[in-house]
Amino acid sequence: MHAEKTSESFSKTSLDSGLIRHDWSLSEIGALFELPFNDLLYRAHGLYRRFFDPNRVQVSQLLSIKTGACSEDCAYCPQSARYNTGLETESLMPLDEVIRSAREARSQGATRFCMGAAWRSPKDRDIDHVVEMVKGVRELGMETCVTLGMLSDEQTRRLKESGLDYYNHNLDTSAQYYSEIISTRSYQDRLDTLKRVRDAGINVCCGGIVGMGESDDDRAGLLMELANLPKHPESVPVNMLVQVEGTPLDGTPGLDPLSFVRTIAVARILMPASWVRLSAGRTEMSDEMQALCFFVGANSIFYGDKLLTTDNPVADSDRRLFDRLGLSLAETGH
Ligand code: SAM
Ligand code: DTB
Ligand code: SF4
């Protein structure tokens, strides 16, 4: 697969600023979710075409640079020290291993390398190491993203200075449902970190997880929070819960695949110029379901056989899927 810059004519000149709104109400979003399926698909796809080439998908690769033993209690997460998931913990990965992994990801077609650490928040000396990783990956000509938990002003400034392109920090769910999932940090803590990242001039990658037993209103509420941020996140990862044995959410009844497709479609309508990523959970999705997600506006995926600690479709099967759907690789050009 061959990466090409997304054409300006798709991403900029046809941009109709009236379609970029930050004042969505829950009832308006609820009404979108309740549209007849075909009407929703038609609306999302039409808007998608105004902002993007619908046949190009951006590809990011993840690497866990510090694994497990996390102090937080996120009920979905295999890396929390509170749950017995059998995960092997690993301390911060040496720089040369990170660079080797990024080089390998680049050779497979990934254009962005996302490094994740199982921290509540990094220590200042951790940032020294992450800065070196960001610089090294950038030297390979890849976009960089890190997800390290909550940041202080000074840490955010240092990451910006290192040349970091994106910071991933998810809201995870609606403000209402949040306390069912996490008790060790608040929704406001997350919004504060997002504001720091935005104010520092780093691109924001922010989304959430569905399939955690939340209601339709909660999915609408999550998308409302994202769309009503002062600026839409440049990247919006929509994760389907990966159920991991030992976590409190293991055994949660699965979400109807068509409700997942609806969530992607509504995300596309609310944030028409953002890159919407079909993120965790693809190993449980059929090719047909993923094809529908690409149709309604998903235009980014995680590539490679591992997410952070759980499985992802192998690169070969994604290449076959892209070929069958006539999709090719895009770069975001932010
Ligand atoms: N520890 C940092 C934090 O929480 O901000 C960064 C890493 S954390 C693993 C990054 C994100 O991965 C979480 O916010 C969550 O949205 C997602 N995630 C974690 N476990 C998941 C799971 N089992 N299924 C789907 N998404 C998951
Ligand atoms: C995001 O929204 N999803 C990614 C990335 N951002 C860091 C993480 C998914 C993790 C899935 C569970 C695991 O592999 O540990
Ligand atoms: Fe820790 Fe992040 Fe997992 Fe929460 S999501 S337990 S903060 S690694």
mmCIF file of C-alpha atoms and ligand atoms in Angstrom:
data_model
loop_
_atom_site.group_PDB
_atom_site.id
_atom_site.type_symbol
_atom_site.label_atom_id
_atom_site.label_comp_id
_atom_site.label_asym_id
_atom_site.label_seq_id
_atom_site.Cartn_x
_atom_site.Cartn_y
_atom_site.Cartn_z
ATOM 1 C CA MET A 1 0.000 0.000 0.000
ATOM 2 C CA HIS A 2 1.162 3.447 -0.849
ATOM 3 C CA ALA A 3 0.608 6.569 1.274
ATOM 4 C CA GLU A 4 -0.473 9.803 -0.335
ATOM 5 C CA LYS A 5 -1.210 13.154 1.231
ATOM 6 C CA THR A 6 -4.928 13.765 1.498
ATOM 7 C CA SER A 7 -5.882 16.186 -1.215
ATOM 8 C CA GLU A 8 -6.411 19.773 -0.075
ATOM 9 C CA SER A 9 -9.559 19.858 -2.165
ATOM 10 C CA PHE A 10 -11.123 17.297 0.136
ATOM 11 C CA SER A 11 -9.873 18.472 3.495
ATOM 12 C CA LYS A 12 -9.854 22.237 3.226
ATOM 13 C CA THR A 13 -11.464 24.043 0.298
ATOM 14 C CA SER A 14 -14.796 22.255 0.483
ATOM 15 C CA LEU A 15 -14.913 22.803 4.217
ATOM 16 C CA ASP A 16 -18.185 24.458 5.064
ATOM 17 C CA SER A 17 -17.645 26.091 8.438
ATOM 18 C CA GLY A 18 -21.404 26.070 9.125
ATOM 19 C CA LEU A 19 -21.144 22.305 9.443
ATOM 20 C CA ILE A 20 -18.521 22.531 12.196
ATOM 21 C CA ARG A 21 -20.613 23.124 15.301
ATOM 22 C CA HIS A 22 -19.880 23.145 19.011
ATOM 23 C CA ASP A 23 -23.398 23.592 20.342
ATOM 24 C CA TRP A 24 -24.974 20.179 19.905
ATOM 25 C CA SER A 25 -27.760 19.224 22.297
ATOM 26 C CA LEU A 26 -28.336 15.708 23.564
ATOM 27 C CA SER A 27 -31.782 15.591 21.970
ATOM 28 C CA GLU A 28 -30.430 16.587 18.540
ATOM 29 C CA ILE A 29 -27.792 13.869 18.776
ATOM 30 C CA GLY A 30 -30.355 11.368 20.042
ATOM 31 C CA ALA A 31 -32.488 12.147 16.997
ATOM 32 C CA LEU A 32 -29.537 11.374 14.695
ATOM 33 C CA PHE A 33 -29.036 8.019 16.430
ATOM 34 C CA GLU A 34 -32.709 7.227 15.916
ATOM 35 C CA LEU A 35 -32.849 7.990 12.191
ATOM 36 C CA PRO A 36 -33.788 5.064 9.969
ATOM 37 C CA PHE A 37 -30.487 3.280 9.312
ATOM 38 C CA ASN A 38 -30.404 4.125 5.599
ATOM 39 C CA ASP A 39 -31.109 7.802 6.247
ATOM 40 C CA LEU A 40 -28.283 7.932 8.781
ATOM 41 C CA LEU A 41 -25.855 6.192 6.397
ATOM 42 C CA TYR A 42 -26.803 8.532 3.556
ATOM 43 C CA ARG A 43 -26.357 11.639 5.668
ATOM 44 C CA ALA A 44 -23.039 10.567 7.201
ATOM 45 C CA HIS A 45 -21.564 9.430 3.904
ATOM 46 C CA GLY A 46 -22.648 12.587 2.070
ATOM 47 C CA LEU A 47 -20.961 14.759 4.663
ATOM 48 C CA TYR A 48 -17.904 12.511 4.689
ATOM 49 C CA ARG A 49 -17.391 13.132 0.956
ATOM 50 C CA ARG A 50 -17.514 16.898 1.437
ATOM 51 C CA PHE A 51 -14.503 16.790 3.729
ATOM 52 C CA PHE A 52 -12.482 13.721 2.775
ATOM 53 C CA ASP A 53 -11.598 11.334 0.012
ATOM 54 C CA PRO A 54 -13.706 8.350 1.207
ATOM 55 C CA ASN A 55 -11.267 5.831 -0.266
ATOM 56 C CA ARG A 56 -8.284 6.758 1.865
ATOM 57 C CA VAL A 57 -7.629 5.516 5.373
ATOM 58 C CA GLN A 58 -4.898 6.705 7.712
ATOM 59 C CA VAL A 59 -2.966 4.026 9.556
ATOM 60 C CA SER A 60 -1.394 4.336 13.005
ATOM 61 C CA GLN A 61 0.547 1.724 14.929
ATOM 62 C CA LEU A 62 0.534 1.345 18.702
ATOM 63 C CA LEU A 63 3.328 0.346 21.032
ATOM 64 C CA SER A 64 3.052 -0.131 24.778
ATOM 65 C CA ILE A 65 6.203 1.530 26.139
ATOM 66 C CA LYS A 66 5.323 0.789 29.793
ATOM 67 C CA THR A 67 2.968 -2.057 30.511
ATOM 68 C CA GLY A 68 0.691 -2.904 33.437
ATOM 69 C CA ALA A 69 0.910 -2.202 37.183
ATOM 70 C CA CYS A 70 -1.200 0.929 36.760
ATOM 71 C CA SER A 71 -2.630 2.537 39.898
ATOM 72 C CA GLU A 72 -5.967 3.486 38.265
ATOM 73 C CA ASP A 73 -9.168 1.450 38.400
ATOM 74 C CA CYS A 74 -10.528 1.837 34.825
ATOM 75 C CA ALA A 75 -12.962 -1.085 34.732
ATOM 76 C CA TYR A 76 -12.168 -2.000 31.121
ATOM 77 C CA CYS A 77 -8.416 -2.047 31.421
ATOM 78 C CA PRO A 78 -6.176 -5.117 31.588
ATOM 79 C CA GLN A 79 -3.313 -2.901 32.802
ATOM 80 C CA SER A 80 -4.825 -1.869 36.125
ATOM 81 C CA ALA A 81 -2.912 -3.326 39.085
ATOM 82 C CA ARG A 82 -6.276 -3.879 40.796
ATOM 83 C CA TYR A 83 -7.402 -6.693 38.506
ATOM 84 C CA ASN A 84 -5.877 -10.085 38.053
ATOM 85 C CA THR A 85 -5.575 -10.341 34.281
ATOM 86 C CA GLY A 86 -2.359 -12.352 34.117
ATOM 87 C CA LEU A 87 -0.652 -9.550 32.185
ATOM 88 C CA GLU A 88 3.118 -9.426 32.426
ATOM 89 C CA THR A 89 4.204 -6.005 33.586
ATOM 90 C CA GLU A 90 7.087 -4.236 31.876
ATOM 91 C CA SER A 91 8.971 -1.126 32.922
ATOM 92 C CA LEU A 92 9.776 1.690 30.496
ATOM 93 C CA MET A 93 11.081 0.297 27.215
ATOM 94 C CA PRO A 94 14.621 1.240 26.155
ATOM 95 C CA LEU A 95 14.884 3.833 23.367
ATOM 96 C CA ASP A 96 16.519 1.503 20.827
ATOM 97 C CA GLU A 97 13.659 -1.013 21.119
ATOM 98 C CA VAL A 98 11.104 1.733 20.562
ATOM 99 C CA ILE A 99 12.903 2.968 17.459
ATOM 100 C CA ARG A 100 13.260 -0.566 16.105
ATOM 101 C CA SER A 101 9.544 -1.090 16.518
ATOM 102 C CA ALA A 102 8.709 2.240 14.845
ATOM 103 C CA ARG A 103 10.948 1.408 11.892
ATOM 104 C CA GLU A 104 9.157 -1.925 11.494
ATOM 105 C CA ALA A 105 5.756 -0.160 11.694
ATOM 106 C CA ARG A 106 6.884 2.302 9.005
ATOM 107 C CA SER A 107 7.939 -0.548 6.727
ATOM 108 C CA GLN A 108 4.408 -1.977 7.049
ATOM 109 C CA GLY A 109 2.828 1.323 5.934
ATOM 110 C CA ALA A 110 2.030 3.012 9.268
ATOM 111 C CA THR A 111 2.404 6.791 9.094
ATOM 112 C CA ARG A 112 1.834 7.525 12.776
ATOM 113 C CA PHE A 113 3.464 5.806 15.738
ATOM 114 C CA CYS A 114 1.505 5.937 19.013
ATOM 115 C CA MET A 115 3.304 5.161 22.239
ATOM 116 C CA GLY A 116 1.177 4.295 25.273
ATOM 117 C CA ALA A 117 2.160 4.044 28.928
ATOM 118 C CA ALA A 118 0.162 2.576 31.806
ATOM 119 C CA TRP A 119 0.501 5.608 34.048
ATOM 120 C CA ARG A 120 -2.004 7.722 35.961
ATOM 121 C CA SER A 121 0.388 10.559 35.094
ATOM 122 C CA PRO A 122 4.067 10.522 34.164
ATOM 123 C CA LYS A 123 6.889 11.582 36.485
ATOM 124 C CA ASP A 124 9.141 14.346 35.232
ATOM 125 C CA ARG A 125 12.000 11.889 34.680
ATOM 126 C CA ASP A 126 9.679 9.724 32.560
ATOM 127 C CA ILE A 127 9.140 12.729 30.309
ATOM 128 C CA ASP A 128 12.936 12.938 29.728
ATOM 129 C CA HIS A 129 12.781 9.451 28.173
ATOM 130 C CA VAL A 130 9.571 10.034 26.237
ATOM 131 C CA VAL A 131 11.048 13.219 24.725
ATOM 132 C CA GLU A 132 13.930 11.135 23.324
ATOM 133 C CA MET A 133 11.460 8.590 21.916
ATOM 134 C CA VAL A 134 9.407 11.308 20.209
ATOM 135 C CA LYS A 135 12.535 12.835 18.665
ATOM 136 C CA GLY A 136 13.784 9.445 17.465
ATOM 137 C CA VAL A 137 10.476 8.461 15.868
ATOM 138 C CA ARG A 138 10.147 11.853 14.184
ATOM 139 C CA GLU A 139 13.593 11.350 12.664
ATOM 140 C CA LEU A 140 12.132 8.321 10.866
ATOM 141 C CA GLY A 141 9.666 10.684 9.184
ATOM 142 C CA MET A 142 6.648 9.377 11.095
ATOM 143 C CA GLU A 143 3.986 11.343 12.938
ATOM 144 C CA THR A 144 4.193 10.857 16.693
ATOM 145 C CA CYS A 145 1.490 10.344 19.305
ATOM 146 C CA VAL A 146 1.802 9.511 22.987
ATOM 147 C CA THR A 147 -0.740 8.628 25.656
ATOM 148 C CA LEU A 148 0.698 8.925 29.149
ATOM 149 C CA GLY A 149 -2.237 9.876 31.386
ATOM 150 C CA MET A 150 -2.715 13.271 33.033
ATOM 151 C CA LEU A 151 -0.112 15.957 32.334
ATOM 152 C CA SER A 152 1.107 19.055 34.159
ATOM 153 C CA ASP A 153 1.631 22.354 32.304
ATOM 154 C CA GLU A 154 5.398 21.906 32.350
ATOM 155 C CA GLN A 155 5.238 18.321 31.048
ATOM 156 C CA THR A 156 2.901 19.415 28.262
ATOM 157 C CA ARG A 157 5.294 22.228 27.310
ATOM 158 C CA ARG A 158 8.218 19.806 27.173
ATOM 159 C CA LEU A 159 6.288 17.391 24.959
ATOM 160 C CA LYS A 160 5.376 20.212 22.589
ATOM 161 C CA GLU A 161 9.027 21.277 22.458
ATOM 162 C CA SER A 162 10.064 17.725 21.575
ATOM 163 C CA GLY A 163 8.016 18.056 18.384
ATOM 164 C CA LEU A 164 5.182 15.743 19.492
ATOM 165 C CA ASP A 165 2.374 15.789 16.900
ATOM 166 C CA TYR A 166 -0.570 14.273 18.851
ATOM 167 C CA TYR A 167 -1.552 13.541 22.428
ATOM 168 C CA ASN A 168 -4.166 10.824 23.034
ATOM 169 C CA HIS A 169 -6.364 11.241 26.079
ATOM 170 C CA ASN A 170 -9.860 9.766 25.945
ATOM 171 C CA LEU A 171 -13.037 10.878 27.690
ATOM 172 C CA ASP A 172 -13.996 7.196 27.469
ATOM 173 C CA THR A 173 -17.768 7.616 28.029
ATOM 174 C CA SER A 174 -20.475 10.156 28.875
ATOM 175 C CA ALA A 175 -20.080 12.410 31.914
ATOM 176 C CA GLN A 176 -23.056 10.562 33.486
ATOM 177 C CA TYR A 177 -21.794 7.013 33.028
ATOM 178 C CA TYR A 178 -18.169 7.828 33.836
ATOM 179 C CA SER A 179 -18.369 7.069 37.574
ATOM 180 C CA GLU A 180 -19.534 3.518 36.774
ATOM 181 C CA ILE A 181 -16.228 2.927 35.000
ATOM 182 C CA ILE A 182 -13.497 4.901 36.804
ATOM 183 C CA SER A 183 -13.282 6.274 40.331
ATOM 184 C CA THR A 184 -9.617 7.266 40.607
ATOM 185 C CA ARG A 185 -9.767 10.361 38.397
ATOM 186 C CA SER A 186 -12.615 12.615 37.381
ATOM 187 C CA TYR A 187 -14.104 13.658 34.084
ATOM 188 C CA GLN A 188 -12.909 17.170 34.871
ATOM 189 C CA ASP A 189 -9.326 15.872 35.308
ATOM 190 C CA ARG A 190 -9.539 14.551 31.773
ATOM 191 C CA LEU A 191 -10.971 17.801 30.406
ATOM 192 C CA ASP A 192 -8.170 19.714 32.163
ATOM 193 C CA THR A 193 -5.466 17.612 30.494
ATOM 194 C CA LEU A 194 -7.180 18.012 27.134
ATOM 195 C CA LYS A 195 -7.217 21.793 27.587
ATOM 196 C CA ARG A 196 -3.504 21.839 28.452
ATOM 197 C CA VAL A 197 -2.689 19.807 25.343
ATOM 198 C CA ARG A 198 -4.858 22.006 23.118
ATOM 199 C CA ASP A 199 -3.468 25.241 24.578
ATOM 200 C CA ALA A 200 0.098 24.012 24.061
ATOM 201 C CA GLY A 201 -0.599 23.608 20.332
ATOM 202 C CA ILE A 202 -0.399 19.798 20.238
ATOM 203 C CA ASN A 203 -3.007 18.047 18.069
ATOM 204 C CA VAL A 204 -5.652 16.318 20.168
ATOM 205 C CA CYS A 205 -6.597 12.641 19.796
ATOM 206 C CA CYS A 206 -9.647 12.025 21.965
ATOM 207 C CA GLY A 207 -12.486 9.534 21.862
ATOM 208 C CA GLY A 208 -13.954 6.778 23.939
ATOM 209 C CA ILE A 209 -15.119 3.216 24.318
ATOM 210 C CA VAL A 210 -18.542 1.752 23.564
ATOM 211 C CA GLY A 211 -19.898 -1.653 24.536
ATOM 212 C CA MET A 212 -19.295 -1.034 28.255
ATOM 213 C CA GLY A 213 -22.970 -1.541 29.159
ATOM 214 C CA GLU A 214 -23.745 2.141 28.572
ATOM 215 C CA SER A 215 -27.132 3.349 27.276
ATOM 216 C CA ASP A 216 -27.919 4.930 23.913
ATOM 217 C CA ASP A 217 -27.966 8.284 25.727
ATOM 218 C CA ASP A 218 -24.455 7.650 27.043
ATOM 219 C CA ARG A 219 -23.108 7.073 23.546
ATOM 220 C CA ALA A 220 -24.842 10.279 22.463
ATOM 221 C CA GLY A 221 -23.473 12.017 25.581
ATOM 222 C CA LEU A 222 -19.883 10.979 24.846
ATOM 223 C CA LEU A 223 -20.122 12.305 21.285
ATOM 224 C CA MET A 224 -21.743 15.518 22.559
ATOM 225 C CA GLU A 225 -18.813 16.139 24.935
ATOM 226 C CA LEU A 226 -16.317 15.584 22.115
ATOM 227 C CA ALA A 227 -18.160 17.718 19.568
ATOM 228 C CA ASN A 228 -18.764 20.565 22.023
ATOM 229 C CA LEU A 229 -15.078 20.923 22.979
ATOM 230 C CA PRO A 230 -13.849 24.409 21.943
ATOM 231 C CA LYS A 231 -12.133 22.746 18.965
ATOM 232 C CA HIS A 232 -12.913 19.260 17.655
ATOM 233 C CA PRO A 233 -10.176 16.706 18.322
ATOM 234 C CA GLU A 234 -8.159 16.159 15.148
ATOM 235 C CA SER A 235 -8.430 12.399 15.763
ATOM 236 C CA VAL A 236 -11.410 10.661 17.342
ATOM 237 C CA PRO A 237 -10.754 7.024 18.279
ATOM 238 C CA VAL A 238 -13.952 5.014 18.738
ATOM 239 C CA ASN A 239 -13.061 1.821 20.588
ATOM 240 C CA MET A 240 -15.302 -1.207 20.971
ATOM 241 C CA LEU A 241 -14.607 -2.648 24.411
ATOM 242 C CA VAL A 242 -12.062 -5.477 24.271
ATOM 243 C CA GLN A 243 -13.249 -7.780 27.016
ATOM 244 C CA VAL A 244 -10.379 -9.096 29.094
ATOM 245 C CA GLU A 245 -10.734 -11.839 31.690
ATOM 246 C CA GLY A 246 -10.184 -10.502 35.188
ATOM 247 C CA THR A 247 -11.464 -6.984 34.448
ATOM 248 C CA PRO A 248 -14.831 -5.950 35.942
ATOM 249 C CA LEU A 249 -16.292 -5.428 32.452
ATOM 250 C CA ASP A 250 -15.525 -8.930 31.250
ATOM 251 C CA GLY A 251 -18.834 -10.595 30.403
ATOM 252 C CA THR A 252 -20.655 -7.330 29.576
ATOM 253 C CA PRO A 253 -23.368 -8.074 26.974
ATOM 254 C CA GLY A 254 -21.982 -7.169 23.540
ATOM 255 C CA LEU A 255 -23.173 -4.086 21.669
ATOM 256 C CA ASP A 256 -25.285 -4.658 18.553
ATOM 257 C CA PRO A 257 -22.855 -4.160 15.610
ATOM 258 C CA LEU A 258 -25.365 -1.839 13.916
ATOM 259 C CA SER A 259 -25.374 0.386 17.026
ATOM 260 C CA PHE A 260 -21.604 0.572 16.687
ATOM 261 C CA VAL A 261 -21.942 1.611 13.025
ATOM 262 C CA ARG A 262 -24.493 4.239 14.089
ATOM 263 C CA THR A 263 -21.985 5.593 16.616
ATOM 264 C CA ILE A 264 -19.349 6.004 13.904
ATOM 265 C CA ALA A 265 -21.892 7.660 11.599
ATOM 266 C CA VAL A 266 -22.990 10.159 14.242
ATOM 267 C CA ALA A 267 -19.340 10.913 15.122
ATOM 268 C CA ARG A 268 -18.756 11.699 11.432
ATOM 269 C CA ILE A 269 -21.775 14.034 11.304
ATOM 270 C CA LEU A 270 -20.853 15.876 14.507
ATOM 271 C CA MET A 271 -17.131 16.215 13.697
ATOM 272 C CA PRO A 272 -17.053 16.217 9.907
ATOM 273 C CA ALA A 273 -13.444 17.391 9.509
ATOM 274 C CA SER A 274 -11.922 15.050 12.111
ATOM 275 C CA TRP A 275 -10.219 11.730 11.490
ATOM 276 C CA VAL A 276 -12.516 9.138 13.032
ATOM 277 C CA ARG A 277 -10.607 6.011 14.011
ATOM 278 C CA LEU A 278 -12.122 2.556 14.006
ATOM 279 C CA SER A 279 -9.972 1.578 16.983
ATOM 280 C CA ALA A 280 -9.939 -1.330 19.443
ATOM 281 C CA GLY A 281 -12.231 -4.305 18.971
ATOM 282 C CA ARG A 282 -11.714 -5.012 15.259
ATOM 283 C CA THR A 283 -10.796 -8.656 15.835
ATOM 284 C CA GLU A 284 -14.454 -9.203 16.796
ATOM 285 C CA MET A 285 -15.810 -7.294 13.769
ATOM 286 C CA SER A 286 -16.666 -8.879 10.445
ATOM 287 C CA ASP A 287 -15.221 -7.415 7.241
ATOM 288 C CA GLU A 288 -18.758 -6.340 6.349
ATOM 289 C CA MET A 289 -19.154 -4.426 9.602
ATOM 290 C CA GLN A 290 -15.816 -2.675 9.087
ATOM 291 C CA ALA A 291 -16.813 -1.878 5.488
ATOM 292 C CA LEU A 292 -19.967 -0.176 6.799
ATOM 293 C CA CYS A 293 -17.865 1.797 9.286
ATOM 294 C CA PHE A 294 -15.593 2.958 6.448
ATOM 295 C CA PHE A 295 -18.661 3.904 4.417
ATOM 296 C CA VAL A 296 -20.148 6.097 7.138
ATOM 297 C CA GLY A 297 -16.901 7.913 7.804
ATOM 298 C CA ALA A 298 -14.278 5.926 9.699
ATOM 299 C CA ASN A 299 -11.023 6.901 7.998
ATOM 300 C CA SER A 300 -8.304 5.704 10.315
ATOM 301 C CA ILE A 301 -7.350 2.408 11.967
ATOM 302 C CA PHE A 302 -4.712 0.888 14.212
ATOM 303 C CA TYR A 303 -2.540 -1.444 12.225
ATOM 304 C CA GLY A 304 -0.344 -4.343 13.344
ATOM 305 C CA ASP A 305 -1.122 -7.523 15.221
ATOM 306 C CA LYS A 306 -1.221 -5.904 18.667
ATOM 307 C CA LEU A 307 -2.962 -2.876 20.164
ATOM 308 C CA LEU A 308 -1.298 -2.129 23.523
ATOM 309 C CA THR A 309 -1.690 -5.503 25.213
ATOM 310 C CA THR A 310 -4.495 -7.197 23.246
ATOM 311 C CA ASP A 311 -4.796 -8.601 19.734
ATOM 312 C CA ASN A 312 -5.554 -6.633 16.580
ATOM 313 C CA PRO A 313 -6.122 -8.101 13.087
ATOM 314 C CA VAL A 314 -2.808 -9.050 11.477
ATOM 315 C CA ALA A 315 -1.505 -6.571 8.898
ATOM 316 C CA ASP A 316 -1.968 -9.100 6.082
ATOM 317 C CA SER A 317 -5.695 -9.443 6.709
ATOM 318 C CA ASP A 318 -6.065 -5.648 6.792
ATOM 319 C CA ARG A 319 -4.191 -5.380 3.500
ATOM 320 C CA ARG A 320 -6.599 -7.900 1.970
ATOM 321 C CA LEU A 321 -9.570 -5.968 3.351
ATOM 322 C CA PHE A 322 -8.212 -2.677 1.958
ATOM 323 C CA ASP A 323 -7.705 -4.348 -1.431
ATOM 324 C CA ARG A 324 -11.227 -5.769 -1.466
ATOM 325 C CA LEU A 325 -12.671 -2.354 -0.617
ATOM 326 C CA GLY A 326 -10.375 -0.377 -2.934
ATOM 327 C CA LEU A 327 -8.991 1.599 0.007
ATOM 328 C CA SER A 328 -5.527 3.103 0.036
ATOM 329 C CA LEU A 329 -3.422 4.827 2.658
ATOM 330 C CA ALA A 330 -3.782 8.473 3.619
ATOM 331 C CA GLU A 331 -1.687 10.896 5.633
ATOM 332 C CA THR A 332 -3.451 13.457 7.769
ATOM 333 C CA GLY A 333 -1.202 16.362 6.840
ATOM 334 C CA HIS A 334 -1.808 18.249 10.107
HETATM 335 N N1 SAM B 1 -2.806 5.249 30.996
HETATM 336 C C1 SAM B 1 -3.116 6.268 30.077
HETATM 337 C C2 SAM B 1 -4.547 6.741 30.169
HETATM 338 O O1 SAM B 1 -5.397 5.998 30.605
HETATM 339 O O2 SAM B 1 -4.792 7.894 29.817
HETATM 340 C C3 SAM B 1 -2.827 5.889 28.632
HETATM 341 C C4 SAM B 1 -3.068 4.463 28.167
HETATM 342 S S1 SAM B 1 -4.758 3.879 28.204
HETATM 343 C C5 SAM B 1 -4.554 2.152 27.956
HETATM 344 C C6 SAM B 1 -5.424 4.524 26.694
HETATM 345 C C7 SAM B 1 -6.847 4.225 26.343
HETATM 346 O O3 SAM B 1 -6.981 2.887 25.891
HETATM 347 C C8 SAM B 1 -7.895 4.333 27.414
HETATM 348 O O4 SAM B 1 -8.277 5.635 27.685
HETATM 349 C C9 SAM B 1 -9.044 3.544 26.817
HETATM 350 O O5 SAM B 1 -9.893 4.403 26.087
HETATM 351 C C10 SAM B 1 -8.343 2.559 25.885
HETATM 352 N N2 SAM B 1 -8.534 1.184 26.356
HETATM 353 C C11 SAM B 1 -7.901 0.592 27.387
HETATM 354 N N3 SAM B 1 -8.339 -0.679 27.575
HETATM 355 C C12 SAM B 1 -9.284 -0.900 26.633
HETATM 356 C C13 SAM B 1 -10.113 -2.014 26.333
HETATM 357 N N4 SAM B 1 -10.075 -3.135 27.041
HETATM 358 N N5 SAM B 1 -10.968 -1.903 25.286
HETATM 359 C C14 SAM B 1 -11.025 -0.750 24.580
HETATM 360 N N6 SAM B 1 -10.261 0.328 24.828
HETATM 361 C C15 SAM B 1 -9.414 0.272 25.852
HETATM 362 C C1 DTB B 2 -7.282 4.465 21.913
HETATM 363 O O1 DTB B 2 -8.324 5.156 21.905
HETATM 364 N N1 DTB B 2 -7.250 3.152 21.792
HETATM 365 C C2 DTB B 2 -5.890 2.665 21.911
HETATM 366 C C3 DTB B 2 -5.061 3.980 22.012
HETATM 367 N N2 DTB B 2 -6.069 4.977 22.067
HETATM 368 C C4 DTB B 2 -4.070 4.132 23.067
HETATM 369 C C5 DTB B 2 -5.713 1.682 22.993
HETATM 370 C C6 DTB B 2 -6.615 0.470 22.900
HETATM 371 C C7 DTB B 2 -6.229 -0.468 23.976
HETATM 372 C C8 DTB B 2 -6.991 -1.758 23.907
HETATM 373 C C9 DTB B 2 -6.617 -2.674 25.025
HETATM 374 C C10 DTB B 2 -5.188 -3.100 25.037
HETATM 375 O O2 DTB B 2 -4.647 -3.524 23.987
HETATM 376 O O3 DTB B 2 -4.568 -3.068 26.109
HETATM 377 FE FE1 SF4 B 3 -4.136 2.820 33.810
HETATM 378 FE FE2 SF4 B 3 -4.703 3.985 31.483
HETATM 379 FE FE3 SF4 B 3 -5.445 1.435 31.971
HETATM 380 FE FE4 SF4 B 3 -6.678 3.402 33.243
HETATM 381 S S1 SF4 B 3 -6.664 3.048 31.010
HETATM 382 S S2 SF4 B 3 -5.899 1.520 34.176
HETATM 383 S S3 SF4 B 3 -5.002 4.861 33.523
HETATM 384 S S4 SF4 B 3 -3.379 2.205 31.796
#
